[in-house]
Coordinates of C-alpha atoms in Angstrom, one line a residue:
X1 CA 75.2 127.7 190.0
X2 CA 75.3 128.6 193.7
X3 CA 78.7 127.0 194.1
X4 CA 80.1 128.8 191.1
X5 CA 78.8 132.2 192.3
X6 CA 80.3 131.6 195.8
X7 CA 83.6 130.7 194.3
X8 CA 83.6 133.8 192.0
X9 CA 82.8 136.2 194.9
X10 CA 84.2 134.4 198.0
X11 CA 84.0 137.4 200.4
X12 CA 80.2 137.4 200.0
X13 CA 77.5 135.1 201.1
X14 CA 75.2 133.6 198.5
X15 CA 72.3 135.6 200.1
X16 CA 74.2 138.9 199.6
X17 CA 75.1 138.0 196.0
X18 CA 71.4 137.2 195.3
X19 CA 70.3 140.5 196.9
X20 CA 72.7 142.4 194.7
X21 CA 71.5 140.6 191.6
X22 CA 67.9 141.5 192.5
X23 CA 68.9 145.2 192.8
X24 CA 70.1 145.1 189.2
X25 CA 67.2 143.0 187.9
X26 CA 66.0 145.9 185.7
X27 CA 69.4 147.2 184.7
X28 CA 71.9 149.8 185.9
X29 CA 70.9 151.8 189.0
X30 CA 71.8 155.1 190.5
X31 CA 71.1 154.3 194.1
X32 CA 74.2 153.5 196.2
X33 CA 71.8 153.3 199.2
X34 CA 70.1 150.3 197.5
X35 CA 73.5 148.6 197.2
X36 CA 74.3 149.3 200.8
X37 CA 70.9 147.8 201.9
X38 CA 71.5 144.7 199.7
X39 CA 74.9 144.1 201.2
X40 CA 74.2 145.3 204.7
X41 CA 77.1 147.6 205.1
X42 CA 78.7 150.5 203.3
X43 CA 82.2 149.0 203.3
X44 CA 80.9 145.9 201.6
X45 CA 79.9 148.1 198.6
X46 CA 83.5 149.1 198.3
X47 CA 84.5 145.4 198.6
X48 CA 82.0 144.4 196.0
X49 CA 83.5 147.0 193.6
X50 CA 87.0 145.7 194.4
X51 CA 85.9 142.1 193.7
X52 CA 84.0 143.4 190.6
X53 CA 80.6 142.2 191.7
X54 CA 79.4 145.8 191.2
X55 CA 80.9 148.0 188.6
X56 CA 80.5 151.8 188.2
X57 CA 79.2 152.7 184.8
X58 CA 81.7 155.7 184.7
X59 CA 84.8 155.0 186.8
X60 CA 85.6 158.8 187.2
X61 CA 82.1 159.7 188.3
X62 CA 80.7 156.6 190.1
X63 CA 77.0 157.7 190.3
X64 CA 75.5 154.8 188.4
X65 CA 76.3 151.2 188.9
X66 CA 75.8 147.9 187.1
X67 CA 76.5 144.3 187.9
X68 CA 79.5 142.5 186.5
X69 CA 79.1 140.3 183.4
X70 CA 80.2 137.3 185.4
X71 CA 76.7 137.4 187.1
X72 CA 74.7 137.6 183.9
X73 CA 74.7 133.9 183.0
X74 CA 73.9 132.9 186.6
X75 CA 71.5 135.7 187.5
X76 CA 68.4 134.3 185.8
X77 CA 69.0 130.9 187.3
X78 CA 69.2 132.3 190.8
X79 CA 66.2 134.6 190.4
X80 CA 64.1 131.9 188.9
X81 CA 65.0 129.2 191.5

């Protein structure tokens, strides 16, 4: 699972990916600050959106975010590990 996640989102460390998954553990969020804290830097939030690790719920008004469906099958395994 870890190797698959790393290959899907190569610019990010597994630790960063796991922190992002934990942010979305309860569903979509409205806190960009939480995403910045999970990734460590603001520019990585933009990179995560570019790599589709993080998706805005509404592209035209990106005030709420969700994780990509690519993470869904792996999220539980990583969180339960």
